[in-house]
């Protein structure tokens, strides 16, 4: 007898439909075979399914059992097939009818006692079920929180296999339904605020420009000058995630085991933008993603948010090289023997490093004896294609004792965030016919078109290129940053002051290039 249950497996951050076919051949010796490219995690489901069925009091067919996962050309991993396989066996045992389950998508890992454990990628699977117009999805109750955003769809969560059987046999009208906080909540609140930082007004201003235009930013400064504090507050002034962005980000986090356990379910409904700050000892795989069953790396966990690399000069060169693809294409492709998988990776890169080999270059108290040659060698540790991707260069000096004890002045994160939001809206209107959403993403052709300079701005910029030794590469970056500064002031025409400020935010060009 053959039964069929619809299920799903993950490919990158998306789910693809898989049909679980269960065939029972009576009159043969008891055996169990799983075919259709199952990885070891899928083959192990045999023991869990047998124990769960028996421990819940259902009879287990002692015949030759063949499980086929179709289509057969896709590799299947994970534990989500336990429940569909068990249901298929129960259909063969005439406990549940095929007709009842045919239009549903079913996923879930079984414990030996029949209870259901959370699976990875529940959000992607629910999205797929909705798209493919299944009647609904059955999944473990513990996955319900992460699918809350899709609560208008028919989502049923179960604690154990008995509940699922009772649902399909009409003994139960409803399983558990998604519950959580409303998704249309006001802007998220943060425990951090730019007002916590005394002084550093020019750095806060640069952070606001970075947030407004999506520009990558490099800070150079003495250790302990507050570079990390400045970086970790960047998400507090970025606009809250849109519904679509929340879905994308949650999909990434819901297939990443370490973030699932670290944050429990708290990340899942958040409209906060992610902030990731990997240590400089991170590996290529850790940053880009990978392993035999591809997982998102830090570049994807920072998608729609901020990736902060402190001590940039300490990262291994080959590790930093993996940033090139995501910084160019806003996604990362991981090629493995089985297949290539692409994860989204669009983030603002904020990096920090010492200003010179000894670290005392901007120190008012200590003397720095580093020569121009030392400086050049130091910055050469970072490959120039990467260094060239920073639109903003910001020197950070330690705040003097007097300033530390004055009451906080200047904008707080809320006021800064309002200005950023306003500037972002201007950009979205201007870019609505393009695939881009902020100034930093503009390709060269559009940059010239959308960032025209007035004659006096043009003159200023050409003088800077001649006398200060700016490279031609810096030219477009200055145009885009000028555009963002004008957007922050809610002005359509870029003026000379905007260009001057953008030039002032390129101080490394004089040292490195
Ligand atoms: Zn020095």
Coordinates of C-alpha atoms and ligand atoms in Angstrom, one line a residue:
X1 CA 0.0 0.0 0.0
X2 CA 1.3 3.4 -0.9
X3 CA 0.6 6.7 1.0
X4 CA 1.9 10.2 0.3
X5 CA 2.5 13.1 2.6
X6 CA 3.6 16.6 1.5
X7 CA 6.7 17.9 3.3
X8 CA 9.6 20.3 2.6
X9 CA 13.4 20.6 2.8
X10 CA 15.6 23.7 2.9
X11 CA 17.7 25.0 0.0
X12 CA 19.6 28.1 1.1
X13 CA 17.0 30.1 3.0
X14 CA 14.2 28.9 0.9
X15 CA 12.1 25.7 1.3
X16 CA 11.3 23.4 -1.6
X17 CA 8.4 20.9 -1.6
X18 CA 9.2 17.2 -1.1
X19 CA 6.8 14.4 -1.3
X20 CA 7.2 11.7 1.3
X21 CA 6.0 8.4 -0.2
X22 CA 5.6 5.4 2.1
X23 CA 5.2 2.0 0.6
X24 CA 4.3 -1.1 2.7
X25 CA 4.7 -4.5 1.1
X26 CA 2.8 -7.2 3.1
X27 CA 4.0 -10.7 3.2
X28 CA 7.7 -9.9 3.2
X29 CA 10.3 -9.9 5.9
X30 CA 10.2 -6.7 8.1
X31 CA 12.7 -4.1 6.8
X32 CA 13.1 -0.4 6.4
X33 CA 14.7 1.4 3.5
X34 CA 14.9 5.2 2.9
X35 CA 15.7 6.3 -0.7
X36 CA 15.9 9.7 -2.5
X37 CA 19.3 11.1 -1.4
X38 CA 18.7 11.2 2.4
X39 CA 21.6 12.4 4.6
X40 CA 22.4 10.5 7.8
X41 CA 20.1 12.8 9.8
X42 CA 17.2 11.7 7.6
X43 CA 18.1 8.0 7.7
X44 CA 18.2 8.2 11.5
X45 CA 14.5 9.1 11.6
X46 CA 13.7 5.4 11.3
X47 CA 14.4 4.8 15.0
X48 CA 12.6 7.9 16.2
X49 CA 9.5 7.1 14.1
X50 CA 9.3 3.5 15.2
X51 CA 9.6 4.4 18.9
X52 CA 7.2 7.3 18.7
X53 CA 4.5 5.3 16.9
X54 CA 4.8 2.4 19.4
X55 CA 5.0 4.6 22.5
X56 CA 1.8 6.4 21.5
X57 CA -0.1 3.2 21.4
X58 CA -0.5 2.8 17.6
X59 CA 0.4 -0.5 16.0
X60 CA 3.5 -0.6 13.9
X61 CA 3.3 -2.5 10.6
X62 CA 5.9 -5.3 10.6
X63 CA 6.3 -5.5 6.8
X64 CA 8.8 -4.3 4.2
X65 CA 8.7 -0.5 4.4
X66 CA 10.2 1.7 1.7
X67 CA 10.3 5.5 2.1
X68 CA 11.0 7.5 -1.0
X69 CA 11.7 11.2 -0.8
X70 CA 10.8 12.8 -4.1
X71 CA 12.2 14.4 -6.2
X72 CA 15.1 12.1 -5.8
X73 CA 17.8 14.5 -7.2
X74 CA 17.8 16.9 -4.2
X75 CA 19.8 16.1 -1.1
X76 CA 17.7 16.0 2.0
X77 CA 18.9 16.8 5.5
X78 CA 17.5 17.6 8.8
X79 CA 14.8 16.0 11.0
X80 CA 11.7 17.6 9.6
X81 CA 10.6 14.4 7.8
X82 CA 10.0 12.4 11.0
X83 CA 6.3 13.5 11.3
X84 CA 5.4 13.1 7.6
X85 CA 7.0 9.6 7.6
X86 CA 5.1 8.6 10.7
X87 CA 1.8 10.0 9.3
X88 CA 2.5 8.0 6.1
X89 CA 2.8 4.8 8.1
X90 CA -0.4 5.6 10.0
X91 CA -2.2 6.1 6.7
X92 CA -1.0 2.6 5.7
X93 CA -2.2 1.3 9.0
X94 CA -5.6 2.9 8.2
X95 CA -5.5 5.1 11.3
X96 CA -5.6 8.3 9.2
X97 CA -7.1 8.5 5.7
X98 CA -5.0 9.6 2.8
X99 CA -7.7 12.0 1.7
X100 CA -7.6 14.0 4.9
X101 CA -3.9 14.8 4.7
X102 CA -3.4 15.1 1.0
X103 CA -3.7 18.9 0.8
X104 CA -1.6 19.7 3.9
X105 CA 2.1 20.3 4.3
X106 CA 3.6 18.5 7.3
X107 CA 6.9 19.0 9.1
X108 CA 8.2 18.1 12.5
X109 CA 10.9 16.2 14.4
X110 CA 9.7 13.4 16.7
X111 CA 11.0 12.4 20.1
X112 CA 10.9 8.8 21.1
X113 CA 7.8 9.5 23.2
X114 CA 6.0 11.0 20.2
X115 CA 6.3 14.6 21.2
X116 CA 7.3 17.1 18.6
X117 CA 10.6 19.1 18.6
X118 CA 11.2 22.4 16.7
X119 CA 12.7 22.2 13.3
X120 CA 14.9 24.6 11.3
X121 CA 13.4 26.8 8.6
X122 CA 9.8 26.7 9.7
X123 CA 9.2 30.2 8.4
X124 CA 10.6 29.4 4.9
X125 CA 8.5 26.2 4.8
X126 CA 5.3 28.1 5.9
X127 CA 6.0 30.7 3.2
X128 CA 6.4 28.0 0.6
X129 CA 3.2 26.2 1.7
X130 CA 1.3 29.5 1.4
X131 CA 2.8 30.2 -2.1
X132 CA 2.0 26.7 -3.3
X133 CA -1.5 27.0 -2.0
X134 CA -1.6 24.0 0.3
X135 CA -4.6 24.0 2.6
X136 CA -2.4 24.6 5.6
X137 CA 0.8 23.6 7.4
X138 CA 1.2 21.3 10.5
X139 CA 4.3 22.0 12.5
X140 CA 5.7 21.6 16.0
X141 CA 4.0 24.0 18.5
X142 CA 7.5 25.3 19.5
X143 CA 7.9 26.7 16.0
X144 CA 4.8 28.8 16.1
X145 CA 6.4 32.0 17.3
X146 CA 8.6 32.4 14.3
X147 CA 5.7 32.0 11.9
X148 CA 3.6 34.6 13.7
X149 CA 4.0 37.1 10.8
X150 CA 2.1 34.8 8.6
X151 CA -0.7 34.1 11.1
X152 CA -3.4 34.8 8.5
X153 CA -2.5 31.6 6.8
X154 CA -3.9 28.2 8.1
X155 CA -1.1 27.3 10.5
X156 CA -1.6 24.5 13.1
X157 CA 0.9 23.7 15.7
X158 CA 1.0 20.4 17.6
X159 CA 2.7 19.2 20.8
X160 CA 2.8 15.6 19.8
X161 CA 1.8 13.1 17.1
X162 CA -1.4 12.1 19.0
X163 CA -2.7 15.6 18.6
X164 CA -2.0 15.5 14.9
X165 CA -3.8 12.1 14.5
X166 CA -6.8 13.5 16.5
X167 CA -6.9 16.5 14.3
X168 CA -7.1 14.4 11.1
X169 CA -9.6 12.0 12.6
X170 CA -11.9 14.8 13.6
X171 CA -11.5 14.4 17.3
X172 CA -9.9 17.8 17.6
X173 CA -11.1 20.9 15.7
X174 CA -8.0 22.9 16.1
X175 CA -4.4 22.6 17.1
X176 CA -2.3 25.4 18.7
X177 CA -2.4 28.7 16.7
X178 CA 0.4 31.2 16.3
X179 CA 0.5 33.8 19.1
X180 CA 2.9 36.6 19.8
X181 CA 3.2 40.3 19.9
X182 CA 1.6 42.4 17.2
X183 CA 3.9 42.7 14.3
X184 CA 2.9 46.3 13.5
X185 CA 4.5 47.5 16.7
X186 CA 5.9 51.0 17.0
X187 CA 9.6 51.5 16.4
X188 CA 11.6 49.1 18.4
X189 CA 13.2 50.3 21.6
X190 CA 16.9 49.8 22.3
X191 CA 18.8 49.8 25.6
X192 CA 21.5 51.8 23.8
X193 CA 21.4 55.5 22.7
X194 CA 23.9 57.9 21.1
X195 CA 23.2 60.2 23.9
X196 CA 25.2 57.8 26.2
X197 CA 28.4 59.0 24.3
X198 CA 29.9 62.3 25.5
X199 CA 31.6 64.4 22.9
X200 CA 32.5 62.7 19.6
X201 CA 30.0 65.0 17.7
X202 CA 31.8 64.6 14.4
X203 CA 31.7 60.8 14.7
X204 CA 28.0 60.8 15.6
X205 CA 27.4 63.0 12.6
X206 CA 29.3 60.5 10.4
X207 CA 27.3 57.6 11.8
X208 CA 24.1 59.5 10.9
X209 CA 25.4 60.0 7.3
X210 CA 26.3 56.3 7.1
X211 CA 22.8 55.3 8.3
X212 CA 21.0 57.8 6.0
X213 CA 22.8 56.7 2.8
X214 CA 23.8 53.1 3.7
X215 CA 27.5 54.0 3.5
X216 CA 30.3 51.8 4.8
X217 CA 32.4 53.5 7.4
X218 CA 35.9 53.1 8.7
X219 CA 36.9 54.5 12.1
X220 CA 40.6 54.9 13.0
X221 CA 41.4 55.8 16.5
X222 CA 43.3 55.1 19.7
X223 CA 42.2 52.0 21.6
X224 CA 39.5 52.9 24.2
X225 CA 38.3 56.0 22.4
X226 CA 34.8 54.6 22.1
X227 CA 34.8 53.1 18.5
X228 CA 32.8 50.1 19.6
X229 CA 30.2 52.2 21.5
X230 CA 29.7 54.3 18.3
X231 CA 29.3 51.3 16.1
X232 CA 26.9 49.3 18.3
X233 CA 24.5 52.2 18.4
X234 CA 24.2 52.4 14.6
X235 CA 21.1 50.1 14.5
X236 CA 19.3 52.5 16.9
X237 CA 19.1 55.2 14.2
X238 CA 18.4 53.0 11.2
X239 CA 14.7 52.8 10.1
X240 CA 12.8 49.8 11.6
X241 CA 12.8 46.7 9.4
X242 CA 9.9 46.6 6.9
X243 CA 7.6 43.6 6.8
X244 CA 9.5 42.1 3.9
X245 CA 12.8 42.7 5.5
X246 CA 11.6 41.2 8.8
X247 CA 10.6 38.0 6.9
X248 CA 14.0 37.8 5.1
X249 CA 15.9 38.3 8.4
X250 CA 13.8 35.9 10.3
X251 CA 14.2 33.3 7.6
X252 CA 18.0 33.5 7.9
X253 CA 17.9 33.3 11.7
X254 CA 15.4 30.4 11.7
X255 CA 17.9 28.2 9.9
X256 CA 20.9 29.1 12.0
X257 CA 21.3 26.8 14.9
X258 CA 23.5 28.9 17.1
X259 CA 21.3 32.0 16.9
X260 CA 18.2 29.8 17.6
X261 CA 19.6 28.6 20.9
X262 CA 21.4 31.9 21.8
X263 CA 18.3 34.1 21.5
X264 CA 15.6 31.5 22.1
X265 CA 12.7 33.0 20.2
X266 CA 13.3 36.6 20.9
X267 CA 14.8 37.6 17.6
X268 CA 12.0 36.2 15.7
X269 CA 9.4 39.0 15.9
X270 CA 11.8 41.9 16.2
X271 CA 11.8 44.8 13.8
X272 CA 15.3 45.7 15.1
X273 CA 18.1 45.6 12.6
X274 CA 20.7 43.0 13.3
X275 CA 24.1 44.0 14.6
X276 CA 26.9 41.4 14.2
X277 CA 30.4 41.9 15.6
X278 CA 32.5 38.8 14.9
X279 CA 35.9 38.5 16.5
X280 CA 39.0 38.9 14.4
X281 CA 39.9 35.2 14.8
X282 CA 36.8 34.2 12.8
X283 CA 37.3 31.8 9.8
X284 CA 36.3 32.2 6.2
X285 CA 33.4 29.8 6.8
X286 CA 32.3 31.6 9.9
X287 CA 32.1 34.9 8.0
X288 CA 30.8 33.8 4.6
X289 CA 28.8 30.7 5.6
X290 CA 29.3 27.1 4.5
X291 CA 29.9 23.6 5.9
X292 CA 28.6 20.5 4.2
X293 CA 25.0 21.5 4.7
X294 CA 25.3 25.2 3.9
X295 CA 24.5 27.6 6.8
X296 CA 24.5 31.4 6.7
X297 CA 27.7 33.1 7.9
X298 CA 28.1 36.4 9.7
X299 CA 27.6 38.4 6.5
X300 CA 24.1 36.9 6.1
X301 CA 23.3 37.2 9.8
X302 CA 24.0 40.9 9.4
X303 CA 21.7 41.1 6.4
X304 CA 19.5 44.3 6.5
X305 CA 21.7 45.5 9.4
X306 CA 25.2 46.2 10.5
X307 CA 28.4 44.2 10.3
X308 CA 31.1 45.5 12.7
X309 CA 34.7 44.4 12.3
X310 CA 36.7 45.7 15.2
X311 CA 40.5 45.5 14.9
X312 CA 40.2 45.3 11.1
X313 CA 44.0 45.0 10.6
X314 CA 44.0 41.8 12.8
X315 CA 41.6 39.8 10.5
X316 CA 43.3 37.3 8.3
X317 CA 43.6 38.6 4.7
X318 CA 41.9 35.6 3.2
X319 CA 39.0 36.0 5.6
X320 CA 38.5 39.6 4.6
X321 CA 38.6 38.6 0.9
X322 CA 35.2 36.8 1.3
X323 CA 33.6 40.2 1.9
X324 CA 34.2 41.2 -1.7
X325 CA 31.3 39.3 -3.2
X326 CA 28.6 40.4 -0.7
X327 CA 29.8 44.0 -0.8
X328 CA 29.5 44.0 -4.6
X329 CA 26.3 41.9 -5.1
X330 CA 24.7 42.1 -1.6
X331 CA 24.6 38.3 -1.5
X332 CA 27.0 35.4 -1.0
X333 CA 27.2 32.2 -2.9
X334 CA 28.5 29.1 -1.3
X335 CA 29.7 26.4 -3.7
X336 CA 29.8 22.9 -2.4
X337 CA 30.2 19.6 -4.2
X338 CA 26.4 19.0 -4.1
X339 CA 25.1 22.4 -5.2
X340 CA 25.6 26.1 -4.9
X341 CA 23.5 28.0 -2.4
X342 CA 23.0 31.7 -2.3
X343 CA 22.2 33.7 0.9
X344 CA 21.3 37.3 1.0
X345 CA 24.0 39.5 2.6
X346 CA 23.2 43.3 2.3
X347 CA 24.7 45.2 5.2
X348 CA 26.4 48.4 6.3
X349 CA 30.0 47.6 7.0
X350 CA 31.5 49.5 9.9
X351 CA 35.1 48.7 10.7
X352 CA 37.6 50.1 13.3
X353 CA 41.4 50.0 13.5
X354 CA 44.2 51.8 15.2
X355 CA 45.3 55.0 13.4
X356 CA 48.9 53.8 13.2
X357 CA 51.1 50.8 14.2
X358 CA 51.7 52.2 17.7
X359 CA 48.1 53.4 18.1
X360 CA 49.0 56.8 19.6
X361 CA 48.7 58.9 16.5
X362 CA 45.8 61.1 17.7
X363 CA 46.7 60.9 21.3
X364 CA 47.0 64.4 22.9
X365 CA 49.2 63.0 25.7
X366 CA 51.5 60.5 24.1
X367 CA 54.0 60.9 21.3
X368 CA 53.7 58.8 18.1
X369 CA 56.9 58.3 16.2
X370 CA 55.4 56.4 13.2
X371 CA 56.7 57.5 9.9
X372 CA 54.6 58.0 6.7
X373 CA 56.2 54.8 5.5
X374 CA 55.0 52.9 8.6
X375 CA 51.5 54.2 8.1
X376 CA 51.4 53.1 4.5
X377 CA 52.6 49.6 5.4
X378 CA 50.1 49.4 8.2
X379 CA 47.1 50.3 5.9
X380 CA 48.5 48.0 3.2
X381 CA 47.5 45.1 5.5
X382 CA 44.0 45.7 4.3
X383 CA 43.7 45.0 0.6
X384 CA 43.0 48.2 -1.3
X385 CA 39.8 46.9 -3.0
X386 CA 38.3 46.5 0.5
X387 CA 39.7 49.8 1.8
X388 CA 38.3 51.4 -1.3
X389 CA 34.8 50.3 -0.3
X390 CA 34.6 52.6 2.7
X391 CA 32.8 55.8 1.8
X392 CA 33.5 57.5 5.1
X393 CA 36.7 57.6 7.0
X394 CA 36.4 58.9 10.5
X395 CA 39.3 59.6 12.9
X396 CA 38.3 59.1 16.6
X397 CA 40.2 60.7 19.4
X398 CA 39.7 60.0 23.1
X399 CA 37.3 62.4 24.8
X400 CA 38.9 64.8 27.3
X401 CA 38.2 64.5 31.0
X402 CA 36.2 67.8 31.1
X403 CA 33.8 66.6 28.4
X404 CA 33.3 63.3 30.1
X405 CA 31.8 65.1 33.0
X406 CA 29.5 67.5 31.2
X407 CA 25.8 66.6 30.8
X408 CA 25.0 64.9 27.5
X409 CA 24.5 67.3 24.7
X410 CA 23.5 67.0 21.1
X411 CA 21.0 64.6 19.4
X412 CA 19.8 61.4 20.9
X413 CA 19.2 58.3 18.8
X414 CA 15.5 59.1 18.4
X415 CA 16.1 62.6 16.8
X416 CA 19.0 61.2 14.7
X417 CA 16.7 58.3 13.6
X418 CA 14.0 60.7 12.5
X419 CA 16.4 62.6 10.3
X420 CA 17.7 59.3 8.8
X421 CA 14.2 58.1 8.1
X422 CA 13.4 61.3 6.3
X423 CA 16.5 61.1 4.2
X424 CA 15.8 57.4 3.4
X425 CA 12.3 58.4 2.2
X426 CA 13.7 61.0 -0.2
X427 CA 16.1 58.3 -1.6
X428 CA 13.3 55.7 -2.0
X429 CA 11.2 58.3 -4.0
X430 CA 14.2 59.2 -6.2
X431 CA 15.1 55.5 -6.8
X432 CA 11.7 54.0 -7.2
X433 CA 12.3 53.1 -10.8
X434 CA 15.6 51.3 -9.9
X435 CA 16.5 48.1 -8.0
X436 CA 18.4 50.3 -5.4
X437 CA 17.1 51.7 -2.1
X438 CA 19.9 54.0 -0.9
X439 CA 22.6 56.3 -2.2
X440 CA 25.5 54.0 -1.3
X441 CA 24.2 51.4 -3.8
X442 CA 24.2 53.7 -6.8
X443 CA 26.3 52.4 -9.7
X444 CA 28.6 54.9 -11.4
X445 CA 26.3 55.8 -14.3
X446 CA 23.4 56.6 -11.9
X447 CA 25.7 58.4 -9.5
X448 CA 26.6 61.0 -12.2
X449 CA 22.9 61.3 -13.1
X450 CA 21.5 61.6 -9.6
X451 CA 24.2 63.5 -7.9
X452 CA 24.8 66.6 -10.1
X453 CA 27.1 69.2 -8.5
X454 CA 26.8 72.9 -8.8
X455 CA 29.7 74.6 -10.6
X456 CA 31.3 75.8 -7.3
X457 CA 31.0 72.2 -5.9
X458 CA 32.6 70.8 -9.0
X459 CA 35.4 73.3 -8.7
X460 CA 36.0 72.4 -5.0
X461 CA 36.1 68.7 -5.8
X462 CA 38.5 69.1 -8.7
X463 CA 40.8 71.2 -6.5
X464 CA 40.7 68.5 -3.8
X465 CA 41.5 65.8 -6.4
X466 CA 44.5 67.8 -7.6
X467 CA 45.9 69.3 -4.4
X468 CA 45.0 66.7 -1.8
X469 CA 45.9 63.8 -4.0
X470 CA 42.5 62.1 -4.0
X471 CA 42.2 59.1 -6.3
X472 CA 39.7 59.1 -9.1
X473 CA 38.1 56.2 -7.3
X474 CA 37.2 58.5 -4.5
X475 CA 35.3 60.8 -6.9
X476 CA 32.0 58.8 -7.1
X477 CA 32.1 58.1 -3.4
X478 CA 32.2 61.8 -2.6
X479 CA 29.3 62.4 -5.0
X480 CA 27.2 59.8 -3.3
X481 CA 28.0 61.0 0.2
X482 CA 27.3 64.6 -0.8
X483 CA 23.9 63.4 -2.1
X484 CA 23.2 61.8 1.3
X485 CA 24.2 64.9 3.2
X486 CA 21.8 67.0 1.1
X487 CA 19.1 64.4 1.7
X488 CA 19.7 64.7 5.4
X489 CA 19.0 68.4 5.1
X490 CA 16.0 67.7 3.0
X491 CA 17.4 69.7 0.1
X492 CA 17.2 68.4 -3.5
X493 CA 20.2 70.3 -4.9
X494 CA 23.6 69.4 -3.7
X495 CA 25.6 72.5 -2.6
X496 CA 29.2 73.4 -2.0
X497 CA 29.0 72.8 1.8
X498 CA 27.7 69.2 1.2
X499 CA 30.7 68.5 -1.0
X500 CA 33.1 70.1 1.5
X501 CA 31.8 67.8 4.3
X502 CA 32.0 64.7 2.1
X503 CA 35.6 65.6 1.2
X504 CA 36.4 66.0 4.9
X505 CA 35.2 62.5 5.5
X506 CA 37.9 61.0 3.3
X507 CA 41.0 61.6 5.3
X508 CA 42.6 58.2 4.6
X509 CA 42.9 58.9 0.9
X510 CA 45.8 61.2 1.7
X511 CA 47.6 58.5 3.6
X512 CA 46.9 55.3 1.8
X513 CA 46.4 56.0 -1.9
Ligands
LIG1 ZN1 52.1 55.7 15.8

